[in-house]
Amino acid sequence: MASNQLTAILVLVLTLLLQGNNNNVVEAQLTTNFYSTSCPNLLSTVQSAVKSAVNSEARMGASILRLFFHDCFVNGCDGSILLDDTSSFTGEQNAAPNRNSARGFNVIDNIKSAVEKACPGVVSCADILAIAARDSVVVLGGPNWNVKVGRRDARTASQAAANSNIPAPTSSLSQLISSFSAVGLSTRDMVALSGAHTIGQSRCTNFRARIYNETNINAAFATTRQRTCPRATGSGDGNLAPLDVTTAASFDNNYFKNLMTQRGLLHSDQVLFNGGSTDSIVRGYSNNPSSFNSDFAAAMIKMGDISPLTGSSGEIRKVCGRTN
C-alpha cells in the first residue's frame, strides 16, 4: 500500500515537473508566424504605416529603430518604453538616455490604432515596435529579416533601469562590451548593432565633449561640427548632426568607413575603431557591406529575444501609452 502511494506521488511530481518545463519552453518561444491566423494583415499594416512615416521624415526610421533598442535593453523587449508615467511608477521616457531625444511614439500609436481596428486585442505593442524597427531599416535600404513575435506588454516601466542599462554616448569600449554582454549579446553583435548609427541624428549635448576635447578625431570634421554645436554647455544643446556624415538617410556601411577616418560623431562610436579589439570587425564591415547586413539582421533577431513576456505574463495593451 505504502509502496503504491509512493509510486503514485513520484509519478505526480514527475508529471508536474515535466509540465512546468514544457510550459517554460512554450512560454519562452517567439515565432515568426504567431499572428498568421489571428491577425493575417499585421505585417502589411505595419509596413505601410512605417513607409508613410519615413517618407514624411527620413529621420523617423532611425527614431523607431532606437525606440526598439532602448526598449529591449530595459527589462527585455516588452514595450515598457512606450508607457507614460503614472501615479504608481515613473516610466522610461524621461530617463536620461530618452529625455528630449526618444521619439516616434506617435507613429507606434498610429500603427497600434490601425492594428486594433483589424485585430482588436490581439497584437502587443512590443511586437508592433519590433516589426516597425525592421520595416524602418528596410525602407531606408537596409537588410530584411523575419521578425519573431509573440511578445506581451509590460504592465510597468523602470526609469532607474533605463538610466543604468542603456549604453551612454560617453561609453568606453569595455563598457559597451559589458553592457551588451549583460543582455546576452556578443562583441560582434555590439559592433553590428552600433552600425544602426548609419542613420539618424544626435544632439549637440551628446557629442560636444568629443568635438572639442578629443584628439582621435578628423580636424576638418570637428570644425564642421563645431559650427552648429557651441562649446558652452546650455548653448545649442538640441542642435542636430548626422551620425553618418556621408549618407545620413541611407542604411549602408558608411558608418564604419567614417570610423576608419576618425569621423565617428559620438565617443561611443569612435571607440570601436581606436586601436582596440574591435578594429578588425569595423574594418571587415567597411570592406564588406553584405557581411554587415547579415550580421546586423542576425543581431537584431538576437536582441529581440531578450527576456520577452510570453504566455500569461504581461498583457496585450489596448493603447501603447498606458496599461489596460
mmCIF file of C-alpha atoms in Angstrom:
data_model
loop_
_atom_site.group_PDB
_atom_site.id
_atom_site.type_symbol
_atom_site.label_atom_id
_atom_site.label_comp_id
_atom_site.label_asym_id
_atom_site.label_seq_id
_atom_site.Cartn_x
_atom_site.Cartn_y
_atom_site.Cartn_z
ATOM 1 C CA MET A 1 0.000 0.000 0.000
ATOM 2 C CA ALA A 2 2.725 2.439 1.093
ATOM 3 C CA SER A 3 4.786 1.437 -1.935
ATOM 4 C CA ASN A 4 1.862 2.135 -4.295
ATOM 5 C CA GLN A 5 1.246 5.528 -2.686
ATOM 6 C CA LEU A 6 4.927 6.424 -3.012
ATOM 7 C CA THR A 7 4.934 5.415 -6.656
ATOM 8 C CA ALA A 8 1.818 7.499 -7.328
ATOM 9 C CA ILE A 9 3.375 10.527 -5.604
ATOM 10 C CA LEU A 10 6.592 10.156 -7.606
ATOM 11 C CA VAL A 11 4.625 9.891 -10.865
ATOM 12 C CA LEU A 12 2.619 13.017 -9.933
ATOM 13 C CA VAL A 13 5.769 15.005 -9.061
ATOM 14 C CA LEU A 14 7.482 13.919 -12.268
ATOM 15 C CA THR A 15 4.396 14.848 -14.317
ATOM 16 C CA LEU A 16 4.231 18.308 -12.716
ATOM 17 C CA LEU A 17 7.936 18.869 -13.324
ATOM 18 C CA LEU A 18 7.611 17.887 -16.969
ATOM 19 C CA GLN A 19 4.572 20.133 -17.404
ATOM 20 C CA GLY A 20 6.447 23.000 -15.814
ATOM 21 C CA ASN A 21 9.397 22.509 -18.144
ATOM 22 C CA ASN A 22 7.157 22.273 -21.177
ATOM 23 C CA ASN A 23 5.290 25.417 -20.185
ATOM 24 C CA ASN A 24 8.538 27.290 -19.809
ATOM 25 C CA VAL A 25 9.651 26.187 -23.223
ATOM 26 C CA VAL A 26 6.336 27.155 -24.811
ATOM 27 C CA GLU A 27 6.153 30.495 -22.990
ATOM 28 C CA ALA A 28 9.687 31.493 -23.862
ATOM 29 C CA GLN A 29 9.309 30.794 -27.560
ATOM 30 C CA LEU A 30 8.698 33.517 -30.093
ATOM 31 C CA THR A 31 7.802 32.517 -33.641
ATOM 32 C CA THR A 32 7.624 34.281 -36.979
ATOM 33 C CA ASN A 33 4.052 33.086 -37.641
ATOM 34 C CA PHE A 34 2.473 33.812 -34.246
ATOM 35 C CA TYR A 35 -0.233 36.060 -35.754
ATOM 36 C CA SER A 36 -0.635 34.301 -39.108
ATOM 37 C CA THR A 37 -4.235 33.313 -38.377
ATOM 38 C CA SER A 38 -5.215 35.738 -35.588
ATOM 39 C CA CYS A 39 -4.076 38.863 -37.477
ATOM 40 C CA PRO A 40 -3.151 37.944 -41.064
ATOM 41 C CA ASN A 41 -2.778 41.551 -42.284
ATOM 42 C CA LEU A 42 -0.475 42.626 -39.435
ATOM 43 C CA LEU A 43 2.758 42.848 -41.408
ATOM 44 C CA SER A 44 1.288 44.801 -44.326
ATOM 45 C CA THR A 45 -0.499 47.170 -41.920
ATOM 46 C CA VAL A 46 2.724 47.970 -40.050
ATOM 47 C CA GLN A 47 4.780 48.206 -43.226
ATOM 48 C CA SER A 48 2.526 50.737 -44.933
ATOM 49 C CA ALA A 49 2.386 52.929 -41.819
ATOM 50 C CA VAL A 50 6.174 52.878 -41.402
ATOM 51 C CA LYS A 51 6.725 53.673 -45.079
ATOM 52 C CA SER A 52 4.391 56.633 -44.808
ATOM 53 C CA ALA A 53 6.075 57.942 -41.639
ATOM 54 C CA VAL A 54 9.620 57.580 -43.009
ATOM 55 C CA ASN A 55 8.682 59.094 -46.363
ATOM 56 C CA SER A 56 7.357 62.109 -44.451
ATOM 57 C CA GLU A 57 10.533 62.349 -42.355
ATOM 58 C CA ALA A 58 13.551 60.146 -43.097
ATOM 59 C CA ARG A 59 14.861 60.552 -39.539
ATOM 60 C CA MET A 60 11.800 58.743 -38.195
ATOM 61 C CA GLY A 61 13.229 55.400 -39.322
ATOM 62 C CA ALA A 62 16.225 55.828 -37.029
ATOM 63 C CA SER A 63 13.970 57.039 -34.211
ATOM 64 C CA ILE A 64 11.789 53.917 -34.342
ATOM 65 C CA LEU A 65 14.847 51.652 -34.514
ATOM 66 C CA ARG A 66 16.271 53.434 -31.467
ATOM 67 C CA LEU A 67 12.997 53.034 -29.564
ATOM 68 C CA PHE A 68 13.219 49.267 -30.028
ATOM 69 C CA PHE A 69 16.851 49.198 -28.886
ATOM 70 C CA HIS A 70 16.063 51.280 -25.789
ATOM 71 C CA ASP A 71 13.046 49.086 -25.048
ATOM 72 C CA CYS A 72 14.949 45.797 -25.233
ATOM 73 C CA PHE A 73 17.831 46.971 -23.036
ATOM 74 C CA VAL A 74 15.460 47.740 -20.141
ATOM 75 C CA ASN A 75 13.983 44.527 -18.714
ATOM 76 C CA GLY A 76 13.638 42.998 -22.171
ATOM 77 C CA CYS A 77 11.601 43.745 -25.301
ATOM 78 C CA ASP A 78 8.307 44.347 -23.508
ATOM 79 C CA GLY A 79 7.047 47.707 -24.794
ATOM 80 C CA SER A 80 7.828 49.347 -21.447
ATOM 81 C CA ILE A 81 9.412 52.397 -23.112
ATOM 82 C CA LEU A 82 6.025 53.230 -24.631
ATOM 83 C CA LEU A 83 4.326 53.636 -21.238
ATOM 84 C CA ASP A 84 3.609 57.136 -19.959
ATOM 85 C CA ASP A 85 4.302 57.968 -16.310
ATOM 86 C CA THR A 86 1.559 57.044 -13.839
ATOM 87 C CA SER A 87 0.908 57.582 -10.128
ATOM 88 C CA SER A 88 2.323 54.105 -9.419
ATOM 89 C CA PHE A 89 5.564 54.256 -11.456
ATOM 90 C CA THR A 90 7.882 56.684 -13.205
ATOM 91 C CA GLY A 91 8.342 55.472 -16.758
ATOM 92 C CA GLU A 92 11.355 55.331 -19.031
ATOM 93 C CA GLN A 93 10.561 58.205 -21.379
ATOM 94 C CA ASN A 94 12.151 60.806 -19.099
ATOM 95 C CA ALA A 95 15.205 58.748 -18.189
ATOM 96 C CA ALA A 96 18.480 60.433 -19.184
ATOM 97 C CA PRO A 97 19.001 58.391 -22.402
ATOM 98 C CA ASN A 98 15.444 59.171 -23.584
ATOM 99 C CA ARG A 99 14.589 62.659 -22.324
ATOM 100 C CA ASN A 100 14.226 65.137 -25.194
ATOM 101 C CA SER A 101 15.551 62.520 -27.619
ATOM 102 C CA ALA A 102 13.365 59.399 -27.746
ATOM 103 C CA ARG A 103 10.759 59.980 -30.429
ATOM 104 C CA GLY A 104 8.380 58.119 -32.721
ATOM 105 C CA PHE A 105 5.814 57.309 -30.028
ATOM 106 C CA ASN A 106 3.072 58.870 -32.159
ATOM 107 C CA VAL A 107 3.978 56.618 -35.089
ATOM 108 C CA ILE A 108 3.725 53.493 -32.926
ATOM 109 C CA ASP A 109 0.415 54.771 -31.510
ATOM 110 C CA ASN A 110 -0.941 55.271 -35.040
ATOM 111 C CA ILE A 111 0.149 51.783 -36.073
ATOM 112 C CA LYS A 112 -1.434 50.318 -32.940
ATOM 113 C CA SER A 113 -4.735 52.068 -33.766
ATOM 114 C CA ALA A 114 -4.728 50.628 -37.283
ATOM 115 C CA VAL A 115 -3.861 47.143 -35.989
ATOM 116 C CA GLU A 116 -6.575 47.351 -33.304
ATOM 117 C CA LYS A 117 -9.161 48.084 -35.999
ATOM 118 C CA ALA A 118 -8.092 44.984 -37.922
ATOM 119 C CA CYS A 119 -7.479 42.655 -34.962
ATOM 120 C CA PRO A 120 -8.702 44.094 -31.646
ATOM 121 C CA GLY A 121 -6.892 42.912 -28.513
ATOM 122 C CA VAL A 122 -4.575 40.536 -30.354
ATOM 123 C CA VAL A 123 -1.196 42.163 -31.109
ATOM 124 C CA SER A 124 1.100 43.575 -28.428
ATOM 125 C CA CYS A 125 2.725 46.992 -28.629
ATOM 126 C CA ALA A 126 6.058 45.242 -28.013
ATOM 127 C CA ASP A 127 5.608 43.224 -31.217
ATOM 128 C CA ILE A 128 4.436 46.250 -33.197
ATOM 129 C CA LEU A 129 7.637 48.062 -32.182
ATOM 130 C CA ALA A 130 9.791 45.065 -33.174
ATOM 131 C CA ILE A 131 8.173 44.845 -36.614
ATOM 132 C CA ALA A 132 8.294 48.616 -37.135
ATOM 133 C CA ALA A 133 12.022 48.650 -36.335
ATOM 134 C CA ARG A 134 12.654 46.053 -39.055
ATOM 135 C CA ASP A 135 10.490 47.921 -41.565
ATOM 136 C CA SER A 136 12.312 51.183 -40.777
ATOM 137 C CA VAL A 137 15.627 49.573 -41.691
ATOM 138 C CA VAL A 138 14.226 48.058 -44.886
ATOM 139 C CA VAL A 139 12.602 51.265 -46.139
ATOM 140 C CA LEU A 140 15.955 53.078 -45.726
ATOM 141 C CA GLY A 141 17.759 50.479 -47.840
ATOM 142 C CA GLY A 142 18.925 48.065 -45.151
ATOM 143 C CA PRO A 143 18.581 44.298 -44.769
ATOM 144 C CA ASN A 144 15.348 42.405 -44.223
ATOM 145 C CA TRP A 145 14.767 39.653 -41.663
ATOM 146 C CA ASN A 146 11.887 37.614 -40.313
ATOM 147 C CA VAL A 147 10.766 39.185 -37.034
ATOM 148 C CA LYS A 148 9.905 36.722 -34.297
ATOM 149 C CA VAL A 149 6.715 37.692 -32.458
ATOM 150 C CA GLY A 150 4.524 36.526 -29.605
ATOM 151 C CA ARG A 151 5.652 39.077 -27.007
ATOM 152 C CA ARG A 152 3.242 40.526 -24.496
ATOM 153 C CA ASP A 153 3.334 44.012 -23.000
ATOM 154 C CA ALA A 154 4.743 45.012 -19.642
ATOM 155 C CA ARG A 155 2.407 46.445 -17.017
ATOM 156 C CA THR A 156 5.132 48.661 -15.578
ATOM 157 C CA ALA A 157 8.327 50.505 -16.530
ATOM 158 C CA SER A 158 11.544 51.489 -14.777
ATOM 159 C CA GLN A 159 13.261 54.839 -15.120
ATOM 160 C CA ALA A 160 16.107 53.601 -12.894
ATOM 161 C CA ALA A 161 16.760 50.601 -15.150
ATOM 162 C CA ALA A 162 16.710 52.831 -18.238
ATOM 163 C CA ASN A 163 19.285 55.128 -16.636
ATOM 164 C CA SER A 164 21.597 52.255 -15.734
ATOM 165 C CA ASN A 165 21.154 49.759 -18.600
ATOM 166 C CA ILE A 166 21.178 51.828 -21.803
ATOM 167 C CA PRO A 167 24.742 52.473 -23.006
ATOM 168 C CA ALA A 168 25.712 56.151 -22.892
ATOM 169 C CA PRO A 169 27.329 58.088 -25.789
ATOM 170 C CA THR A 170 30.341 58.556 -23.493
ATOM 171 C CA SER A 171 30.842 54.791 -23.047
ATOM 172 C CA SER A 172 34.270 53.242 -23.377
ATOM 173 C CA LEU A 173 34.796 50.111 -25.449
ATOM 174 C CA SER A 174 34.922 47.917 -22.334
ATOM 175 C CA GLN A 175 31.702 49.491 -21.036
ATOM 176 C CA LEU A 176 29.960 48.823 -24.356
ATOM 177 C CA ILE A 177 31.131 45.217 -24.414
ATOM 178 C CA SER A 178 29.914 44.745 -20.815
ATOM 179 C CA SER A 179 26.517 46.391 -21.438
ATOM 180 C CA PHE A 180 25.799 44.182 -24.422
ATOM 181 C CA SER A 181 27.183 41.070 -22.747
ATOM 182 C CA ALA A 182 24.826 41.655 -19.810
ATOM 183 C CA VAL A 183 21.860 41.068 -22.134
ATOM 184 C CA GLY A 184 23.418 38.134 -23.972
ATOM 185 C CA LEU A 185 24.875 39.966 -26.966
ATOM 186 C CA SER A 186 28.427 39.355 -28.155
ATOM 187 C CA THR A 187 31.068 41.922 -29.012
ATOM 188 C CA ARG A 188 30.416 41.284 -32.696
ATOM 189 C CA ASP A 189 26.687 41.809 -32.118
ATOM 190 C CA MET A 190 27.534 45.089 -30.386
ATOM 191 C CA VAL A 191 29.606 46.394 -33.298
ATOM 192 C CA ALA A 192 26.974 45.316 -35.837
ATOM 193 C CA LEU A 193 24.159 46.955 -33.852
ATOM 194 C CA SER A 194 26.240 50.127 -33.445
ATOM 195 C CA GLY A 195 26.037 50.251 -37.228
ATOM 196 C CA ALA A 196 22.451 51.452 -36.722
ATOM 197 C CA HIS A 197 24.182 54.831 -36.444
ATOM 198 C CA THR A 198 24.433 54.761 -40.216
ATOM 199 C CA ILE A 199 21.047 56.537 -39.997
ATOM 200 C CA GLY A 200 19.666 59.231 -37.753
ATOM 201 C CA GLN A 201 20.978 62.256 -35.909
ATOM 202 C CA SER A 202 22.304 63.136 -32.483
ATOM 203 C CA ARG A 203 22.028 66.196 -30.279
ATOM 204 C CA CYS A 204 24.968 68.528 -29.673
ATOM 205 C CA THR A 205 24.951 67.728 -25.965
ATOM 206 C CA ASN A 206 25.905 64.108 -26.817
ATOM 207 C CA PHE A 207 28.988 64.932 -28.906
ATOM 208 C CA ARG A 208 30.167 68.338 -27.626
ATOM 209 C CA ALA A 209 32.966 66.890 -25.480
ATOM 210 C CA ARG A 210 34.227 64.787 -28.399
ATOM 211 C CA ILE A 211 34.458 67.590 -30.956
ATOM 212 C CA TYR A 212 36.205 69.997 -28.576
ATOM 213 C CA ASN A 213 38.311 67.774 -26.323
ATOM 214 C CA GLU A 214 39.265 64.557 -28.109
ATOM 215 C CA THR A 215 42.305 64.048 -30.305
ATOM 216 C CA ASN A 216 41.286 60.911 -32.247
ATOM 217 C CA ILE A 217 39.035 63.000 -34.476
ATOM 218 C CA ASN A 218 39.433 64.288 -38.023
ATOM 219 C CA ALA A 219 40.209 68.011 -37.675
ATOM 220 C CA ALA A 220 38.021 69.175 -40.566
ATOM 221 C CA PHE A 221 35.150 67.016 -39.304
ATOM 222 C CA ALA A 222 35.466 68.505 -35.801
ATOM 223 C CA THR A 223 35.493 72.055 -37.210
ATOM 224 C CA THR A 224 32.365 71.403 -39.244
ATOM 225 C CA ARG A 225 30.507 70.051 -36.219
ATOM 226 C CA GLN A 226 31.647 72.953 -34.022
ATOM 227 C CA ARG A 227 29.830 75.404 -36.307
ATOM 228 C CA THR A 228 26.459 74.225 -35.068
ATOM 229 C CA CYS A 229 27.462 72.927 -31.624
ATOM 230 C CA PRO A 230 28.884 75.743 -29.459
ATOM 231 C CA ARG A 231 31.435 74.906 -26.761
ATOM 232 C CA ALA A 232 29.355 76.355 -23.926
ATOM 233 C CA THR A 233 27.036 73.912 -22.180
ATOM 234 C CA GLY A 234 23.437 75.024 -22.479
ATOM 235 C CA SER A 235 24.039 76.740 -25.812
ATOM 236 C CA GLY A 236 22.629 74.822 -28.779
ATOM 237 C CA ASP A 237 22.296 71.594 -26.779
ATOM 238 C CA GLY A 238 19.494 70.364 -29.033
ATOM 239 C CA ASN A 239 21.180 71.201 -32.345
ATOM 240 C CA LEU A 240 21.374 68.081 -34.504
ATOM 241 C CA ALA A 241 24.142 66.489 -36.552
ATOM 242 C CA PRO A 242 24.027 63.295 -38.639
ATOM 243 C CA LEU A 243 25.561 60.215 -37.034
ATOM 244 C CA ASP A 244 26.770 59.207 -40.501
ATOM 245 C CA VAL A 245 28.164 62.316 -42.170
ATOM 246 C CA THR A 246 28.261 60.610 -45.592
ATOM 247 C CA THR A 247 24.758 59.167 -46.132
ATOM 248 C CA ALA A 248 22.601 60.124 -43.161
ATOM 249 C CA ALA A 249 19.329 58.830 -44.608
ATOM 250 C CA SER A 250 20.565 55.551 -46.115
ATOM 251 C CA PHE A 251 21.178 52.306 -44.266
ATOM 252 C CA ASP A 252 24.628 51.292 -45.521
ATOM 253 C CA ASN A 253 28.147 50.611 -44.258
ATOM 254 C CA ASN A 254 29.474 54.182 -44.495
ATOM 255 C CA TYR A 255 29.291 54.468 -40.704
ATOM 256 C CA PHE A 256 32.215 52.035 -40.487
ATOM 257 C CA LYS A 257 34.147 53.802 -43.233
ATOM 258 C CA ASN A 258 33.727 57.031 -41.269
ATOM 259 C CA LEU A 259 35.168 55.408 -38.139
ATOM 260 C CA MET A 260 38.275 54.440 -40.082
ATOM 261 C CA THR A 261 38.862 58.114 -40.933
ATOM 262 C CA GLN A 262 38.157 59.256 -37.343
ATOM 263 C CA ARG A 263 34.786 60.745 -38.240
ATOM 264 C CA GLY A 264 32.688 58.967 -35.647
ATOM 265 C CA LEU A 265 30.324 61.536 -34.126
ATOM 266 C CA LEU A 266 29.983 60.062 -30.641
ATOM 267 C CA HIS A 267 32.762 58.958 -28.314
ATOM 268 C CA SER A 268 30.998 55.570 -28.170
ATOM 269 C CA ASP A 269 31.224 55.371 -31.974
ATOM 270 C CA GLN A 270 34.926 56.088 -32.363
ATOM 271 C CA VAL A 271 36.000 53.706 -29.574
ATOM 272 C CA LEU A 272 35.003 50.884 -31.927
ATOM 273 C CA PHE A 273 37.978 51.821 -34.122
ATOM 274 C CA ASN A 274 40.690 53.177 -31.886
ATOM 275 C CA GLY A 275 43.424 50.573 -31.699
ATOM 276 C CA GLY A 276 41.293 48.122 -29.704
ATOM 277 C CA SER A 277 39.829 44.656 -30.005
ATOM 278 C CA THR A 278 37.002 45.670 -32.362
ATOM 279 C CA ASP A 279 39.141 47.372 -35.031
ATOM 280 C CA SER A 280 39.169 44.241 -37.188
ATOM 281 C CA ILE A 281 35.364 43.929 -37.088
ATOM 282 C CA VAL A 282 34.953 47.577 -38.157
ATOM 283 C CA ARG A 283 37.473 47.070 -40.943
ATOM 284 C CA GLY A 284 35.615 43.978 -42.116
ATOM 285 C CA TYR A 285 32.251 45.749 -42.222
ATOM 286 C CA SER A 286 33.717 48.759 -44.021
ATOM 287 C CA ASN A 287 35.046 46.457 -46.750
ATOM 288 C CA ASN A 288 32.102 44.097 -46.942
ATOM 289 C CA PRO A 289 28.592 45.618 -46.737
ATOM 290 C CA SER A 290 26.883 42.244 -47.140
ATOM 291 C CA SER A 291 28.742 40.938 -44.077
ATOM 292 C CA PHE A 292 27.495 43.928 -42.075
ATOM 293 C CA ASN A 293 23.927 43.487 -43.329
ATOM 294 C CA SER A 294 23.753 39.807 -42.445
ATOM 295 C CA ASP A 295 25.367 40.305 -39.021
ATOM 296 C CA PHE A 296 23.087 43.262 -38.278
ATOM 297 C CA ALA A 297 19.966 41.250 -39.139
ATOM 298 C CA ALA A 298 21.134 38.315 -37.001
ATOM 299 C CA ALA A 299 21.941 40.633 -34.079
ATOM 300 C CA MET A 300 18.525 42.309 -34.329
ATOM 301 C CA ILE A 301 16.828 38.904 -34.086
ATOM 302 C CA LYS A 302 19.033 38.063 -31.106
ATOM 303 C CA MET A 303 18.266 41.393 -29.426
ATOM 304 C CA GLY A 304 14.550 40.803 -29.974
ATOM 305 C CA ASP A 305 14.879 37.619 -27.912
ATOM 306 C CA ILE A 306 15.927 39.496 -24.745
ATOM 307 C CA SER A 307 13.571 38.484 -21.906
ATOM 308 C CA PRO A 308 10.220 38.672 -23.707
ATOM 309 C CA LEU A 309 6.993 38.420 -21.755
ATOM 310 C CA THR A 310 5.046 35.491 -23.185
ATOM 311 C CA GLY A 311 2.231 33.088 -22.341
ATOM 312 C CA SER A 312 0.147 34.521 -19.497
ATOM 313 C CA SER A 313 2.713 37.151 -18.450
ATOM 314 C CA GLY A 314 2.016 40.834 -19.075
ATOM 315 C CA GLU A 315 -0.936 41.863 -21.209
ATOM 316 C CA ILE A 316 -1.974 42.994 -24.684
ATOM 317 C CA ARG A 317 -2.380 46.741 -24.227
ATOM 318 C CA LYS A 318 -5.270 48.437 -25.993
ATOM 319 C CA VAL A 319 -3.302 51.688 -26.105
ATOM 320 C CA CYS A 320 0.513 51.610 -26.074
ATOM 321 C CA GLY A 321 0.937 54.537 -23.683
ATOM 322 C CA ARG A 322 -0.993 53.030 -20.783
ATOM 323 C CA THR A 323 -1.827 49.706 -19.226
ATOM 324 C CA ASN A 324 -5.330 48.255 -19.596
#
